Coordinates of C-alpha atoms in Angstrom, one line a residue:
Chain L
M1 CA 21.1 46.3 28.1
A2 CA 22.1 47.5 24.5
A3 CA 25.6 44.2 25.8
H4 CA 22.2 41.6 26.3
T5 CA 20.4 42.5 23.7
D6 CA 24.2 42.2 21.6
D7 CA 24.5 38.7 22.8
G8 CA 20.9 38.0 21.7
T9 CA 21.1 38.7 18.6
R10 CA 25.5 37.2 18.2
R11 CA 23.4 34.2 19.3
D12 CA 20.5 34.3 17.6
F13 CA 22.9 34.8 14.5
L14 CA 25.3 31.9 15.1
V15 CA 21.9 29.5 15.9
V16 CA 20.8 30.3 12.5
A17 CA 24.3 30.1 10.9
A18 CA 25.3 26.9 12.7
N19 CA 21.6 25.2 11.5
A20 CA 22.1 26.0 7.8
F21 CA 25.8 24.4 8.9
A22 CA 25.0 21.4 9.5
A23 CA 21.6 22.2 6.9
V24 CA 24.1 22.1 3.7
G25 CA 26.2 19.2 5.6
G26 CA 23.4 17.0 5.7
A27 CA 22.2 17.3 2.2
A28 CA 25.4 17.0 0.7
V29 CA 25.1 14.0 2.9
L30 CA 22.1 12.8 1.5
W31 CA 23.3 12.9 -2.3
P32 CA 25.0 10.0 -2.5
L33 CA 23.1 8.2 -0.4
I34 CA 19.4 8.9 -2.8
Q35 CA 21.9 8.5 -6.2
Q36 CA 23.2 5.7 -5.6
M37 CA 19.9 4.3 -6.3
N38 CA 19.8 5.3 -9.7
P39 CA 21.5 2.8 -12.7
D40 CA 24.5 2.7 -12.5
A41 CA 27.3 3.2 -15.0
S42 CA 26.8 -0.8 -16.2
T43 CA 23.3 -1.3 -17.3
Q44 CA 24.2 2.4 -18.3
A45 CA 26.7 1.1 -20.5
L46 CA 24.6 -2.2 -22.4
A47 CA 23.0 0.8 -24.9
S48 CA 22.7 -0.4 -27.8
I49 CA 21.6 -3.5 -30.3
E50 CA 21.5 -4.5 -33.5
V51 CA 18.9 -6.7 -35.7
D52 CA 19.2 -8.1 -38.7
V53 CA 15.0 -7.9 -39.6
S54 CA 15.5 -9.8 -42.6
P55 CA 13.7 -12.9 -41.5
I56 CA 10.4 -10.8 -40.8
K57 CA 7.4 -11.7 -43.0
E58 CA 5.1 -8.9 -43.9
G59 CA 2.5 -9.8 -41.4
Q60 CA 4.7 -10.6 -39.1
A61 CA 6.3 -9.0 -35.8
I62 CA 9.0 -10.0 -33.5
T63 CA 10.4 -8.5 -30.3
V64 CA 14.2 -7.7 -29.2
M65 CA 15.4 -7.1 -25.3
W66 CA 17.0 -3.4 -26.0
R67 CA 18.2 -2.1 -22.7
G68 CA 16.0 -4.6 -20.2
K69 CA 12.6 -3.7 -22.2
P70 CA 10.8 -5.6 -25.1
V71 CA 11.1 -3.5 -28.4
F72 CA 8.2 -4.1 -31.0
I73 CA 9.5 -4.6 -34.4
R74 CA 6.2 -5.2 -37.2
H75 CA 6.8 -5.6 -40.8
R76 CA 3.1 -4.0 -41.3
T77 CA 0.9 -4.7 -44.2
A78 CA 0.1 -2.2 -47.0
D79 CA -3.9 -2.9 -44.9
E80 CA -2.2 -2.1 -41.7
I81 CA -0.2 1.0 -42.8
T82 CA -3.6 2.2 -45.4
Q83 CA -5.5 2.3 -41.5
A84 CA -2.7 3.7 -39.8
A85 CA -2.9 7.1 -42.0
A86 CA -6.2 7.6 -42.6
V87 CA -6.3 8.5 -39.3
D88 CA -6.6 11.8 -38.4
P89 CA -4.1 12.9 -35.5
N90 CA -5.7 15.2 -34.2
Q91 CA -8.3 12.9 -33.1
L92 CA -5.8 10.7 -31.4
P93 CA -6.4 10.6 -27.3
D94 CA -2.1 11.5 -27.6
K95 CA -1.3 13.6 -30.3
S96 CA 2.1 13.8 -30.1
A97 CA 4.5 11.4 -32.0
R98 CA 6.5 10.0 -29.2
N99 CA 9.4 9.4 -31.3
D100 CA 12.8 9.8 -29.6
A101 CA 14.0 10.9 -33.0
L102 CA 11.7 14.5 -33.4
P103 CA 10.8 16.9 -30.9
E104 CA 7.6 16.5 -28.1
K105 CA 5.4 18.5 -30.2
A106 CA 6.2 16.3 -33.4
P107 CA 1.7 14.9 -34.8
A108 CA 1.3 11.7 -34.3
S109 CA 0.7 10.7 -37.5
D110 CA 2.1 7.7 -39.3
A111 CA 4.7 9.2 -41.0
N112 CA 6.3 10.8 -37.6
R113 CA 6.4 6.9 -35.8
T114 CA 7.9 5.4 -39.0
K115 CA 11.4 6.3 -41.5
A116 CA 11.1 7.4 -44.3
G117 CA 10.3 5.0 -46.9
K118 CA 10.6 2.1 -44.1
A119 CA 7.2 2.6 -43.6
Q120 CA 6.2 -0.9 -43.3
W121 CA 8.9 -1.3 -40.0
L122 CA 7.3 -0.1 -37.1
V123 CA 10.1 -0.2 -33.9
M124 CA 8.4 0.8 -30.7
V125 CA 9.0 -0.1 -26.7
G126 CA 6.3 -3.1 -26.1
I127 CA 5.4 -1.5 -23.0
C128 CA 2.0 -0.4 -21.6
T129 CA 1.5 3.3 -21.1
H130 CA -0.4 3.0 -18.5
L131 CA 1.2 0.1 -16.4
G132 CA 4.1 -1.0 -17.6
C133 CA 2.3 -4.3 -19.1
I134 CA 3.1 -6.2 -22.0
P135 CA 0.8 -5.5 -25.4
K136 CA -0.4 -8.4 -26.4
G137 CA -0.9 -8.3 -30.3
Q138 CA 2.8 -9.5 -31.7
G139 CA 1.8 -13.3 -32.2
L140 CA -0.3 -14.0 -35.3
S141 CA -2.7 -15.4 -32.9
D142 CA -2.9 -13.2 -30.7
I143 CA -5.8 -11.0 -30.0
K144 CA -4.9 -7.2 -31.2
G145 CA -7.7 -4.6 -29.9
D146 CA -10.5 -3.7 -31.4
Y147 CA -7.8 -1.5 -33.4
N148 CA -6.2 -4.5 -34.8
G149 CA -3.2 -3.3 -33.3
W150 CA -2.0 -4.4 -29.8
F151 CA -4.4 -5.0 -26.3
C152 CA -3.3 -4.3 -23.1
V153 CA -4.7 -7.0 -20.9
C154 CA -3.7 -5.7 -17.4
H155 CA -5.9 -3.0 -17.9
G156 CA -7.8 -2.9 -21.6
S157 CA -6.0 -0.9 -23.3
S158 CA -6.4 -0.5 -27.5
Y159 CA -3.5 0.3 -29.8
D160 CA -3.9 1.1 -33.3
T161 CA -1.4 -0.1 -36.4
A162 CA 1.2 2.1 -36.0
G163 CA 1.0 1.3 -31.4
R164 CA -0.7 5.1 -30.7
I165 CA -3.6 4.4 -28.2
R166 CA -7.2 5.0 -29.1
R167 CA -8.9 3.4 -26.4
G168 CA -7.6 2.7 -22.5
P169 CA -6.7 3.7 -19.5
A170 CA -3.2 4.4 -20.9
P171 CA -2.4 8.0 -21.4
R172 CA -0.1 7.7 -24.5
N173 CA 1.0 6.6 -27.5
L174 CA 4.1 3.6 -27.6
D175 CA 7.1 5.2 -27.4
V176 CA 9.3 5.3 -30.6
P177 CA 12.8 4.4 -29.6
A178 CA 15.6 6.2 -30.8
Y179 CA 16.6 3.6 -34.5
D180 CA 18.8 4.0 -37.6
F181 CA 18.6 1.6 -40.7
L182 CA 21.6 0.4 -41.3
S183 CA 21.3 -1.0 -44.3
D184 CA 18.1 -1.9 -45.8
T185 CA 17.8 -5.4 -43.1
M186 CA 19.9 -4.0 -40.2
I187 CA 18.6 -1.8 -38.5
K188 CA 20.6 -0.5 -34.6
I189 CA 18.5 0.5 -31.4
G190 CA 20.1 3.1 -29.2
Chain X
M1 CA 1.1 8.4 30.5
S2 CA -1.7 8.9 31.9
Q3 CA -1.4 9.6 36.0
H4 CA -2.5 6.3 38.3
E5 CA -0.8 5.3 41.4
S6 CA 1.7 3.0 41.0
T7 CA 0.9 -0.1 43.5
Y8 CA 3.9 -1.5 42.3
K9 CA 6.3 -3.5 45.3
P10 CA 9.9 -5.0 44.5
G11 CA 10.2 -8.0 45.8
S12 CA 14.0 -9.2 46.3
R13 CA 17.3 -6.9 46.1
L14 CA 18.1 -6.6 43.4
E15 CA 14.6 -6.0 42.6
H16 CA 14.7 -3.0 44.7
W17 CA 18.6 -1.9 43.6
M18 CA 17.6 -1.9 39.9
D19 CA 14.2 0.1 40.0
E20 CA 16.5 2.7 41.8
R21 CA 18.8 2.6 39.1
L22 CA 15.6 2.2 35.5
P23 CA 12.2 2.1 36.8
L24 CA 11.2 -0.6 34.0
M25 CA 9.7 -3.2 36.0
R26 CA 7.5 -0.7 37.7
M27 CA 7.1 1.4 34.4
M28 CA 5.3 -2.5 33.0
H29 CA 3.4 -3.0 36.5
G30 CA 1.9 0.3 35.8
Q31 CA 1.4 0.5 31.9
F32 CA -0.7 -3.5 31.2
V33 CA -1.1 -4.9 34.7
D34 CA -2.4 -2.7 36.6
F35 CA -3.2 0.2 34.7
P36 CA -6.9 1.0 34.6
T37 CA -8.9 -0.8 31.6
P38 CA -12.5 0.6 31.0
R39 CA -14.4 -2.8 32.2
N40 CA -16.7 -2.9 29.6
L41 CA -14.0 -3.8 26.7
N42 CA -15.9 -6.8 23.7
Y43 CA -13.5 -8.3 21.9
L44 CA -13.2 -6.7 19.3
W45 CA -10.3 -4.6 21.4
T46 CA -8.0 -7.6 21.5
F47 CA -7.3 -7.3 18.2
G48 CA -4.3 -4.6 19.1
G49 CA -2.4 -7.8 21.0
I50 CA -3.9 -10.5 18.0
L51 CA -1.9 -7.4 15.4
T52 CA 1.9 -7.4 18.3
F53 CA 1.7 -11.0 18.0
C54 CA 1.4 -10.3 14.3
L55 CA 4.2 -8.5 13.9
V56 CA 7.1 -10.7 16.1
V57 CA 5.4 -13.4 14.3
Q58 CA 6.2 -11.5 10.7
I59 CA 9.7 -10.5 12.3
V60 CA 10.9 -14.1 13.7
T61 CA 9.8 -16.4 10.5
G62 CA 11.1 -13.2 7.9
I63 CA 14.9 -12.8 10.1
V64 CA 15.0 -17.2 9.5
L65 CA 12.8 -16.8 6.1
A66 CA 16.1 -14.8 5.3
M67 CA 19.5 -17.4 6.3
H68 CA 17.9 -18.5 3.5
Y69 CA 16.9 -16.9 0.7
I70 CA 19.0 -15.0 -2.5
P71 CA 17.9 -11.6 -4.1
H72 CA 18.6 -12.9 -7.4
A73 CA 16.5 -12.7 -10.0
E74 CA 17.8 -15.8 -11.3
M75 CA 18.1 -17.7 -8.3
A76 CA 15.4 -16.4 -5.8
F77 CA 12.7 -18.1 -6.9
D78 CA 14.4 -21.3 -6.6
S79 CA 15.7 -19.9 -3.0
V80 CA 12.5 -20.2 -2.2
E81 CA 11.1 -24.0 -3.7
K82 CA 14.4 -24.8 -1.4
I83 CA 13.2 -23.5 1.1
R84 CA 9.8 -25.3 1.0
R85 CA 10.9 -28.4 -0.3
D86 CA 15.0 -28.5 1.3
V87 CA 15.7 -26.9 3.9
N88 CA 14.4 -28.3 8.1
Y89 CA 11.0 -27.0 8.8
G90 CA 10.8 -24.1 5.5
W91 CA 7.3 -24.7 5.0
L92 CA 6.3 -24.5 7.5
I93 CA 8.5 -21.2 8.6
R94 CA 7.8 -20.2 4.5
N95 CA 4.0 -20.9 5.1
V96 CA 3.8 -18.9 8.5
H97 CA 5.3 -15.7 7.0
A98 CA 3.3 -15.7 3.6
V99 CA -0.9 -17.0 6.0
G100 CA 1.1 -14.3 8.9
A101 CA 1.1 -11.5 5.9
S102 CA -2.8 -12.0 5.2
M103 CA -3.7 -12.9 9.2
F104 CA -2.2 -9.6 9.9
F105 CA -4.0 -7.5 7.2
F106 CA -7.0 -9.0 8.4
A107 CA -6.6 -8.2 12.0
V108 CA -6.1 -4.5 11.2
Y109 CA -8.5 -4.0 9.2
I110 CA -11.1 -5.0 12.2
H111 CA -8.8 -3.0 14.1
M112 CA -9.5 -0.2 11.9
A113 CA -13.6 -1.0 11.8
R114 CA -13.8 -0.5 15.4
G115 CA -11.4 2.0 16.3
L116 CA -14.6 3.5 13.1
Y117 CA -17.1 2.4 14.9
Y118 CA -17.1 3.4 18.2
G119 CA -15.1 7.2 18.0
S120 CA -11.2 5.7 18.5
Y121 CA -10.2 8.4 16.2
K122 CA -12.0 11.2 18.1
A123 CA -10.4 13.5 20.6
P124 CA -8.3 13.2 22.4
R125 CA -7.1 9.9 21.0
E126 CA -6.1 12.1 16.9
V127 CA -2.4 11.1 17.4
L128 CA -3.1 7.4 18.4
W129 CA -5.1 7.0 15.3
I130 CA -2.8 8.9 12.9
L131 CA 0.1 6.7 14.6
G132 CA -1.9 4.2 13.6
V133 CA -2.7 5.1 9.6
L134 CA 1.1 5.8 9.4
L135 CA 1.4 2.1 10.9
F136 CA -1.2 1.0 7.8
L137 CA 1.1 2.5 5.7
L138 CA 3.9 0.6 6.7
M139 CA 1.9 -2.3 6.9
M140 CA 2.0 -1.7 3.6
A141 CA 5.0 -1.2 2.0
T142 CA 6.3 -3.8 3.4
G143 CA 3.3 -6.3 2.5
F144 CA 4.3 -5.1 -1.6
L145 CA 7.9 -5.1 -0.5
G146 CA 7.4 -9.1 0.1
Y147 CA 5.3 -10.5 -2.2
T148 CA 7.7 -9.8 -4.6
L149 CA 10.4 -11.6 -3.4
P150 CA 9.5 -14.7 -4.4
W151 CA 10.2 -13.0 -8.1
G152 CA 7.0 -15.0 -9.7
Q153 CA 5.3 -13.7 -12.7
M154 CA 2.6 -12.1 -10.2
S155 CA 5.3 -10.7 -8.1
F156 CA 7.6 -9.6 -11.1
W157 CA 4.3 -8.4 -12.6
G158 CA 3.1 -6.8 -9.2
V159 CA 7.1 -4.6 -9.1
T160 CA 6.0 -3.6 -12.6
V161 CA 2.3 -1.8 -12.5
I162 CA 3.1 -0.5 -9.2
T163 CA 6.2 0.9 -9.3
N164 CA 5.0 2.5 -12.5
L165 CA 2.5 4.0 -11.1
F166 CA 5.3 6.6 -10.4
S167 CA 5.6 7.5 -13.9
S168 CA 2.4 9.1 -13.7
L169 CA 4.0 12.3 -12.7
D170 CA 5.3 12.8 -16.2
S171 CA 1.5 14.7 -17.5
I172 CA 2.3 17.3 -14.2
I173 CA 6.8 18.1 -15.1
P174 CA 7.2 15.4 -18.3
G175 CA 9.9 13.1 -17.4
L176 CA 9.8 13.5 -13.7
G177 CA 7.7 10.2 -13.5
T178 CA 10.2 8.1 -16.0
K179 CA 13.4 9.3 -13.6
I180 CA 11.7 8.4 -10.5
V181 CA 10.4 5.3 -11.7
Q182 CA 14.2 4.6 -13.0
W183 CA 15.5 5.4 -9.6
L184 CA 14.0 3.3 -7.9
W185 CA 14.5 0.3 -10.1
G186 CA 18.2 0.8 -10.4
G187 CA 18.1 0.3 -14.5
Y188 CA 15.7 0.8 -17.2
S189 CA 13.2 -2.2 -16.2
V190 CA 12.7 -4.5 -13.2
S191 CA 15.9 -6.6 -12.7
T192 CA 17.7 -8.5 -9.7
V193 CA 19.0 -4.5 -8.8
T194 CA 14.9 -4.0 -8.4
L195 CA 14.9 -7.7 -5.8
N196 CA 17.8 -6.4 -3.7
R197 CA 17.1 -2.9 -2.6
F198 CA 13.4 -4.6 -2.5
F199 CA 14.9 -7.1 -0.2
S200 CA 16.7 -4.9 1.8
L201 CA 13.5 -2.6 2.4
H202 CA 11.4 -5.0 3.5
Y203 CA 14.1 -5.8 6.0
L204 CA 14.2 -2.6 7.0
L205 CA 11.0 -1.7 7.7
P206 CA 9.4 -4.3 10.4
F207 CA 11.9 -3.1 12.7
V208 CA 10.3 0.8 11.6
I209 CA 7.0 -0.5 12.7
V210 CA 7.7 -1.9 15.6
G211 CA 9.0 2.3 16.7
V212 CA 5.9 3.1 15.6
V213 CA 4.1 0.6 17.4
A214 CA 5.7 1.5 20.5
L215 CA 4.1 5.9 19.8
H216 CA 0.9 4.5 18.9
I217 CA 1.2 1.8 22.7
W218 CA 2.6 5.1 24.6
A219 CA -0.3 6.8 22.6
L220 CA -3.0 5.4 23.6
H221 CA -1.5 4.5 27.4
V222 CA -1.3 8.4 27.7
V223 CA -4.7 8.7 26.7
G224 CA -6.9 5.6 27.8
Q225 CA -8.1 3.3 26.5
N226 CA -11.5 4.2 24.4
N227 CA -14.9 1.3 25.2
P228 CA -17.4 -0.1 23.9
T229 CA -20.1 3.7 24.8
G230 CA -17.0 5.9 23.5
L231 CA -17.7 7.6 27.3
D232 CA -14.2 8.4 29.3
I233 CA -13.5 6.7 32.5
K234 CA -14.6 9.0 35.3
T235 CA -14.4 6.9 38.2
A236 CA -13.2 4.7 39.6
N237 CA -15.8 1.9 39.3
D238 CA -16.2 2.7 35.4
S239 CA -12.2 0.5 35.0
V240 CA -10.9 -2.7 36.6
P241 CA -7.3 -3.9 36.4
M242 CA -5.5 -4.6 33.1
A243 CA -4.6 -7.9 34.5
P244 CA -5.9 -10.2 34.6
H245 CA -9.0 -9.1 33.5
A246 CA -8.0 -7.1 30.4
V247 CA -4.5 -10.3 29.7
A248 CA -7.4 -13.2 29.8
K249 CA -9.8 -11.3 26.7
D250 CA -6.6 -10.9 25.4
I251 CA -5.4 -14.0 25.5
F252 CA -8.3 -16.4 24.6
G253 CA -9.1 -14.3 21.1
L254 CA -5.6 -14.1 20.5
G255 CA -6.1 -18.1 21.6
V256 CA -9.0 -18.4 19.0
F257 CA -7.2 -16.2 16.1
V258 CA -3.7 -18.6 16.0
I259 CA -6.2 -21.9 15.6
L260 CA -7.3 -19.1 12.3
F261 CA -4.3 -18.4 11.3
A262 CA -3.4 -21.9 12.0
W263 CA -6.1 -24.0 9.5
F264 CA -4.6 -21.4 7.0
V265 CA -1.0 -23.0 7.6
F266 CA -1.5 -26.3 7.3
F267 CA -5.0 -25.9 5.3
A268 CA -5.7 -24.2 3.1
N269 CA -4.4 -23.5 0.0
P270 CA -3.5 -19.2 -0.6
L271 CA -1.0 -20.1 -3.6
V272 CA -3.9 -20.5 -6.0
T273 CA -3.1 -18.5 -9.4
P274 CA -6.1 -15.8 -10.2
P275 CA -6.7 -16.3 -14.0
H276 CA -5.0 -12.1 -14.5
I277 CA -2.8 -10.0 -12.7
V278 CA -4.1 -9.0 -9.5
P279 CA -3.1 -8.0 -6.0
E280 CA -3.2 -9.2 -3.0
W281 CA -6.2 -10.0 -1.8
Y282 CA -5.4 -6.6 1.7
F283 CA -4.2 -3.8 -1.1
L284 CA -8.5 -5.0 -4.2
P285 CA -10.5 -2.1 -2.0
F286 CA -6.9 0.2 -3.0
Y287 CA -6.4 -1.0 -7.0
A288 CA -9.9 -0.9 -7.3
I289 CA -10.2 3.3 -6.6
L290 CA -7.1 2.8 -8.5
R291 CA -9.0 1.3 -11.0
A292 CA -12.2 3.4 -11.6
I293 CA -11.1 6.4 -12.2
P294 CA -10.3 6.9 -16.4
S295 CA -7.7 8.7 -15.6
K296 CA -3.7 7.4 -15.1
L297 CA -3.1 10.3 -12.9
G298 CA -6.3 10.7 -10.9
G299 CA -6.2 7.3 -10.5
V300 CA -3.3 7.0 -8.2
I301 CA -3.8 10.9 -6.7
A302 CA -7.5 9.0 -6.0
M303 CA -6.0 5.7 -4.9
F304 CA -3.5 8.1 -2.1
S305 CA -6.2 9.9 -1.1
A306 CA -8.3 6.4 -0.2
I307 CA -5.5 6.7 2.1
L308 CA -4.4 9.5 3.5
I309 CA -7.8 10.6 4.4
L310 CA -7.9 8.5 7.3
V311 CA -5.7 11.4 8.9
F312 CA -8.1 14.4 8.8
I313 CA -11.7 12.3 10.7
P314 CA -11.5 13.4 13.8
W315 CA -12.1 16.9 12.7
L316 CA -13.8 16.1 9.3
D317 CA -16.4 14.0 12.4
T318 CA -17.9 16.9 13.8
S319 CA -19.9 14.9 16.3
R320 CA -19.4 15.9 19.8
V321 CA -20.8 11.3 20.1
R322 CA -17.8 9.1 19.8
S323 CA -19.8 5.8 19.3
A324 CA -21.9 5.1 17.1
R325 CA -23.9 2.8 18.7
Y326 CA -25.9 5.8 20.2
R327 CA -25.6 7.5 15.7
P328 CA -28.6 6.1 14.5
I329 CA -28.0 7.7 11.3
F330 CA -24.2 7.4 11.1
K331 CA -24.4 3.7 12.3
W332 CA -26.1 2.9 9.3
C333 CA -23.5 5.1 6.9
L334 CA -20.8 3.9 8.5
W335 CA -22.4 -0.5 8.1
F336 CA -23.1 1.6 4.5
F337 CA -19.3 2.3 4.0
F338 CA -18.2 -1.2 5.5
F339 CA -20.2 -2.8 2.8
S340 CA -19.0 -0.3 0.6
V341 CA -15.4 -1.2 1.0
L342 CA -16.0 -4.7 1.1
A343 CA -17.8 -4.8 -2.7
L344 CA -14.5 -2.7 -4.0
G345 CA -12.1 -5.7 -2.5
Y346 CA -14.5 -7.7 -4.6
L347 CA -14.3 -4.8 -8.1
G348 CA -10.9 -4.5 -7.4
G349 CA -10.3 -8.8 -8.2
K350 CA -12.6 -9.3 -10.6
P351 CA -10.8 -7.5 -14.5
A352 CA -11.2 -3.7 -15.4
E353 CA -14.4 -3.7 -17.9
G354 CA -18.2 -2.9 -17.9
V355 CA -19.8 -3.0 -15.4
Y356 CA -17.6 -4.1 -13.1
V357 CA -16.5 -0.6 -13.8
A358 CA -18.7 1.3 -13.4
W359 CA -20.2 0.0 -9.1
A360 CA -16.3 0.6 -8.7
Q361 CA -17.4 4.0 -9.3
F362 CA -20.6 3.9 -8.0
F363 CA -18.8 3.0 -5.0
T364 CA -15.6 5.1 -5.0
V365 CA -17.6 8.0 -4.5
Y366 CA -19.7 6.7 -1.7
Y367 CA -16.3 5.9 -0.2
F368 CA -15.1 9.5 0.0
A369 CA -18.3 10.7 0.4
F370 CA -18.8 9.0 4.3
F371 CA -16.0 10.5 4.8
L372 CA -16.5 14.1 3.2
L373 CA -19.5 14.3 3.2
I374 CA -21.8 12.0 5.7
M375 CA -19.6 12.7 8.6
P376 CA -18.8 16.6 8.9
I377 CA -23.0 17.3 8.1
V378 CA -24.6 14.0 9.7
G379 CA -22.2 14.9 12.8
V380 CA -24.6 18.1 12.7
M381 CA -27.2 16.8 11.5
E382 CA -29.2 14.5 13.7
T383 CA -29.7 13.4 17.2
P384 CA -27.9 11.0 18.9
S385 CA -30.2 8.6 21.4
A386 CA -29.5 8.4 25.0
M387 CA -26.8 7.7 26.5
P388 CA -25.7 5.5 29.7
R389 CA -24.3 8.4 32.4
S390 CA -21.0 6.3 32.1
I391 CA -19.5 2.8 31.7
A392 CA -20.5 1.5 35.2
E393 CA -23.9 2.4 34.3
S394 CA -23.5 0.4 31.0
V395 CA -22.6 -2.5 32.2
L396 CA -23.8 -2.7 35.3
G397 CA -27.5 -0.8 35.3
G398 CA -28.4 -3.1 31.9
S399 CA -27.8 -5.3 28.9
G400 CA -25.4 -1.9 27.7
R401 CA -27.8 -1.7 24.6
P402 CA -29.8 1.2 23.5
T403 CA -32.6 1.1 25.6
G404 CA -31.1 -0.8 28.2
A405 CA -29.1 2.8 28.3
A406 CA -31.8 4.0 28.2
A407 CA -34.1 2.2 31.0
A408 CA -31.3 3.2 32.8
P409 CA -31.1 6.3 34.3
A410 CA -34.5 5.2 36.1
K411 CA -32.7 2.9 38.5
H412 CA -30.6 5.5 40.5

């Protein structure tokens, strides 16, 4: 009987070991099949673009494509900057600056959404943080929403003149991508 | 499979030879010719066959369309236009496929409503019902993927909005949702790469549906069909052989359905562009639920819960009576539920503002309350009305209505 019990234990061990081996093998086969769906090398290579902002007059805005996404570049008026700076970041629905150049915890003040000394330039990804529509507000005749910034017509999110969410279902402020001023009128995004 | 004596008699020598090796004909005969079918089935029971027809139509037309379609961001729209204008009968095949998707959902909603009304989800049909919910989910996935393929404005934004639902996971684990969305897209935005994989999966899923349909029919034939009384088949008198009785009814029902189908293919114009971004009509009730919740993650959870809750209703419904016909309180709650789903469908097509949102919230609350409160509570509280003693009595001993059924026992 003792030998029989031994057999059982050995068999149990073999079954468990074989199953574990098959599971690891299965996972190893699955990994490339999942990974192939991630952005490929050529997509990742299109990382950065340079934009000349000198033709944009005060009060105007342009949209450029970066990594397949629209990026809003707005030359803000003094009035718009004052409006944005006057808001207490602690009163906002999203208190984070959402600026790739700053840590996650940076407050959503107007200064944290722009570059020092370049407060007139607002650069951000023009994709509504709700479900990815492109908000209105770039054109001079567009509706700009209740906060004079951008308005997403899909589900009614209103952004202010610093691109911060103020009303509507969107959970986050518009993302500010990593960018730098190469000169006074040339910026590099990405 | 459900037990009944096989009446299959192989005729020719070939049939004898085959029957001893693979009794396929014997199985088909047993399951689809002399299969015992409740004798009181109404036309709502023809929708199973109609749905099978829809699936075959979608697969056949889809295979043909795939011969002419090009899954590339710059060529997809033109290739669809080419199918409509240049390919021989392309306009017809494309119309049948596009209208077919709507007809498929129309039929599946009736099929589901029938299941809810007559308690077809209750024991012993739980697995049958859950397979049905799985089929509904697969249909929705396939429909959504297919809708993106023409790559027009609406389909482009459709992909963007729906895939972005997953980014709501960012509020649980920061970055996770964005990672998943980029994985689905194969890039930082919706592109040719995305279109290609959607086409691949749109071609795959219908065959997965075929497999699950086979299981669905198998499960149906193990437990047998439900019927308008919700009673089990107890004696031979309660049932008739499937052929010719149920088959004849199925064919007539299908004929009427095909006429409606053809009317949409030839005369109705489904290509009216709505003024703002809305999904196809068959997604609208769930879209309304998504928008009714003022939080992004909450809306996504509510929308998926609205479908997944169907899996649990065999256990949420506490009543021992299957058919709503004999459930005076539940019946009206159910009719109001059907009305709520239609109302949500209407509201899902309206802009998400003001009074529309408020009403969508009201009907969303009722949608969930119906399953989570009414089903368990009414099932315990309610006194069922008098029921016929058997299927045969409901047909032969009265009008089949509750009053007639109540009068019927006196005759015995």
